[in-house]
Amino acid sequence: MGRLEGKRAIVTGAGRGIGRAIAEKFVGEGARLVVCDLVPDRLAATAAALRAQGEVHELAGNVTEGAFCRALVDFAVERLGGLDILVNNAGIAIVEPFLDHSLDAWNRTLAVNLTAVFQLGQLAARTMVAQNRGGAIVNMASSNGHVGERGLAAYNASKAGVILLTKTMAIELADRGIRVNCVSPGWIATDLTLNSGLDPAFVAGYLDKIPMRRAGKPEEVANLFAFLASDEASFITGESVVIDGGQLSEE
Ligand SMILES: NC(=O)c1ccc[n+]([C@@H]2O[C@H](COP(=O)([O-])OP(=O)(O)OC[C@H]3O[C@@H](n4cnc5c(N)ncnc54)[C@H](O)[C@@H]3O)[C@@H](O)[C@H]2O)c1
């Protein structure tokens, strides 16, 4: 029996990268899923691959749109009969030096990485409260929410915001049996880090900052999401768990 057997879950940004790995892990652990992504083809490919393993429904859309967030939660309740787990994974990163950081980059980053986490989290939590059987919300933060990184003012601020939003949700929802945690990955090998136009020299040099001298794998992050979403983490709430190969432990 899987660690998430029968749990009804939403995973955002599941079309590729860490979100897809989380969806795969959750289905493998017995969860029944609704997956979403902004890019329909990407999402359809994920859903098609995962349906061989379990129950997976898909809804394409943009988590920065309130109407889509409402539709997503309603869709999950309709297809799955309720909601036990929300994974707020969708996120973007725009690299611009602070002196040239555009307001557009700031607004777009905050909308996806923080405001959508608030809005979907609130809608999911209201559903869970109405069901009166608890639940778990796991948000995607970043090591960049703990320490700053050059060129990523909006990203760093958004992820620090996720960490404190997570703690606030956790303390307000604890007496309803809803746990809220976040995961703070370091450098993980995905399209975001490897194929987003970052300077190849910067990418190659990045491994020197990591004591384990390698990038993390999406599956390693997915394992942590599965643990925090499961009943094995029943006394953990309000936490940001760093998964970074030791990067933040070294000065
Ligand atoms: N890769 C890393 O090193 C790393 C490190 C720390 C945190 N993270 C975080 O992990 C999450 C996933 O990152 P990834 O590396 O897998 O990125 P990715 O770009 O490979 O995948 C992100 C997915 O989210 C989707 N998405 C983006 N905006 C969306 C929106 N508005 N609505 C719905 N879906 C949307 C994209 O289409 C994409 O499929 C992000 O929140 C990111 O900030 C990544």
XYZ file of C-alpha atoms in Angstrom, residues 20-202:
183
model
C 5.956 16.194 -13.226
C 8.217 14.197 -10.902
C 5.911 15.007 -7.970
C 2.881 13.849 -9.965
C 4.674 10.593 -10.872
C 5.698 9.969 -7.283
C 2.210 10.719 -5.950
C 0.521 8.347 -8.410
C 3.129 5.705 -7.551
C 2.221 6.155 -3.868
C -1.462 5.578 -4.614
C -2.795 9.149 -4.849
C -5.656 10.092 -7.164
C -4.636 13.201 -9.057
C -5.644 16.367 -10.807
C -2.675 17.907 -12.601
C -2.512 21.382 -14.122
C -0.092 23.365 -16.242
C -0.056 26.498 -18.357
C 1.132 24.564 -21.428
C -1.598 22.147 -22.607
C 0.634 19.856 -24.730
C 3.103 19.433 -21.907
C 0.315 18.678 -19.463
C -1.354 16.200 -21.817
C 1.943 14.309 -22.180
C 2.344 14.070 -18.397
C -1.235 12.947 -17.869
C -1.069 10.358 -20.668
C 2.140 8.857 -19.259
C 0.776 8.710 -15.707
C -2.602 7.221 -16.544
C -0.903 3.870 -17.024
C -0.176 3.926 -13.289
C -3.322 5.379 -11.780
C -6.152 7.907 -11.812
C -5.061 11.223 -13.331
C -7.252 14.106 -14.535
C -5.871 17.186 -16.259
C -6.932 20.820 -16.483
C -4.769 23.270 -18.417
C -4.701 26.893 -17.327
C -2.908 29.748 -15.638
C -2.682 29.717 -11.842
C -2.367 33.516 -11.818
C -6.010 33.759 -12.886
C -8.438 33.601 -9.993
C -11.158 32.107 -12.173
C -8.825 29.266 -13.152
C -7.870 28.602 -9.509
C -11.555 28.305 -8.606
C -12.206 26.083 -11.624
C -9.251 23.871 -10.691
C -10.442 23.246 -7.132
C -14.030 22.696 -8.322
C -12.759 20.288 -11.008
C -10.808 18.297 -8.413
C -13.794 18.071 -6.080
C -16.031 16.993 -8.944
C -13.640 14.393 -10.413
C -12.105 13.082 -7.188
C -15.020 13.596 -4.803
C -13.016 15.924 -2.530
C -9.522 17.228 -1.871
C -6.916 16.045 0.641
C -3.640 17.478 -0.726
C -2.597 20.589 -2.636
C 0.887 20.922 -4.115
C 1.629 24.503 -5.209
C 4.618 23.808 -7.459
C 4.192 26.080 -10.524
C 6.817 28.808 -10.625
C 8.966 30.972 -12.856
C 12.343 32.683 -12.533
C 13.387 35.808 -14.434
C 17.053 36.827 -14.213
C 17.620 40.591 -14.341
C 20.112 42.657 -12.334
C 18.426 44.648 -9.590
C 19.156 48.065 -11.137
C 17.472 46.914 -14.364
C 14.832 44.651 -12.815
C 11.617 45.505 -14.651
C 8.319 46.002 -12.899
C 6.850 43.566 -15.406
C 9.298 40.834 -14.307
C 8.542 41.649 -10.671
C 4.761 41.490 -11.151
C 4.795 38.316 -13.257
C 7.085 36.519 -10.820
C 5.101 37.501 -7.733
C 1.831 36.562 -9.464
C 2.903 32.968 -10.218
C 5.240 32.224 -7.320
C 3.409 33.889 -4.432
C -0.076 35.260 -5.197
C -1.216 32.025 -6.844
C 0.094 30.061 -3.855
C -2.017 32.278 -1.592
C -5.111 32.064 -3.744
C -5.059 28.328 -4.475
C -4.042 27.648 -0.880
C -7.010 29.605 0.428
C -9.469 27.907 -1.941
C -8.102 24.451 -1.156
C -8.084 25.120 2.592
C -11.702 26.319 2.509
C -12.647 23.079 0.749
C -10.716 21.014 3.307
C -12.315 22.877 6.231
C -15.775 22.235 4.754
C -14.947 18.523 4.393
C -13.840 18.452 8.059
C -11.272 15.678 7.545
C -8.021 17.654 7.548
C -5.525 17.813 4.728
C -2.015 18.755 3.680
C -0.699 21.633 1.601
C 2.893 21.595 0.367
C 4.196 24.769 -1.271
C 7.268 25.176 -3.463
C 9.729 27.642 -1.954
C 13.469 27.615 -2.714
C 16.860 27.959 -1.066
C 16.500 31.454 -2.603
C 13.823 32.102 -0.011
C 16.477 31.616 2.689
C 19.450 33.430 1.113
C 19.529 35.887 -1.758
C 21.046 35.245 -5.173
C 22.139 37.976 -7.560
C 19.878 38.835 -10.473
C 16.825 37.281 -8.872
C 15.264 40.059 -6.780
C 11.655 39.169 -7.600
C 12.286 35.414 -7.399
C 14.093 35.643 -4.053
C 11.367 37.877 -2.597
C 8.600 35.603 -3.885
C 10.147 32.482 -2.356
C 10.834 34.197 0.997
C 7.170 35.192 0.871
C 6.145 31.577 0.327
C 8.027 30.533 3.467
C 6.214 33.055 5.713
C 2.877 32.498 3.988
C 3.353 28.784 4.701
C 4.016 29.434 8.395
C 0.997 31.737 8.680
C -1.302 29.238 6.985
C 0.099 26.490 9.209
C -0.675 28.257 12.483
C -4.141 29.345 11.368
C -5.129 25.946 9.962
C -3.529 23.686 12.589
C -6.700 23.335 14.656
C -8.571 22.219 11.535
C -6.159 19.319 11.014
C -4.609 20.901 7.930
C -0.810 20.851 7.793
C 1.028 23.374 5.616
C 4.715 23.024 4.776
C 7.079 24.102 2.037
C 10.097 22.638 0.313
C 13.184 24.717 -0.463
C 15.289 23.062 -3.159
C 18.728 24.235 -4.156
C 20.057 23.574 -7.653
C 17.893 20.924 -9.355
C 18.476 19.704 -12.929
C 15.384 20.844 -14.873
C 14.645 22.990 -17.911
C 14.407 25.978 -15.569
C 18.077 25.692 -14.602
C 19.597 23.997 -17.660
C 17.621 25.291 -20.661
C 16.475 28.803 -19.792
C 19.287 30.791 -21.371
C 21.508 30.998 -18.286
C 25.202 31.565 -19.047
C 26.728 28.049 -19.551
C 29.784 29.099 -17.536
C 27.512 30.090 -14.642
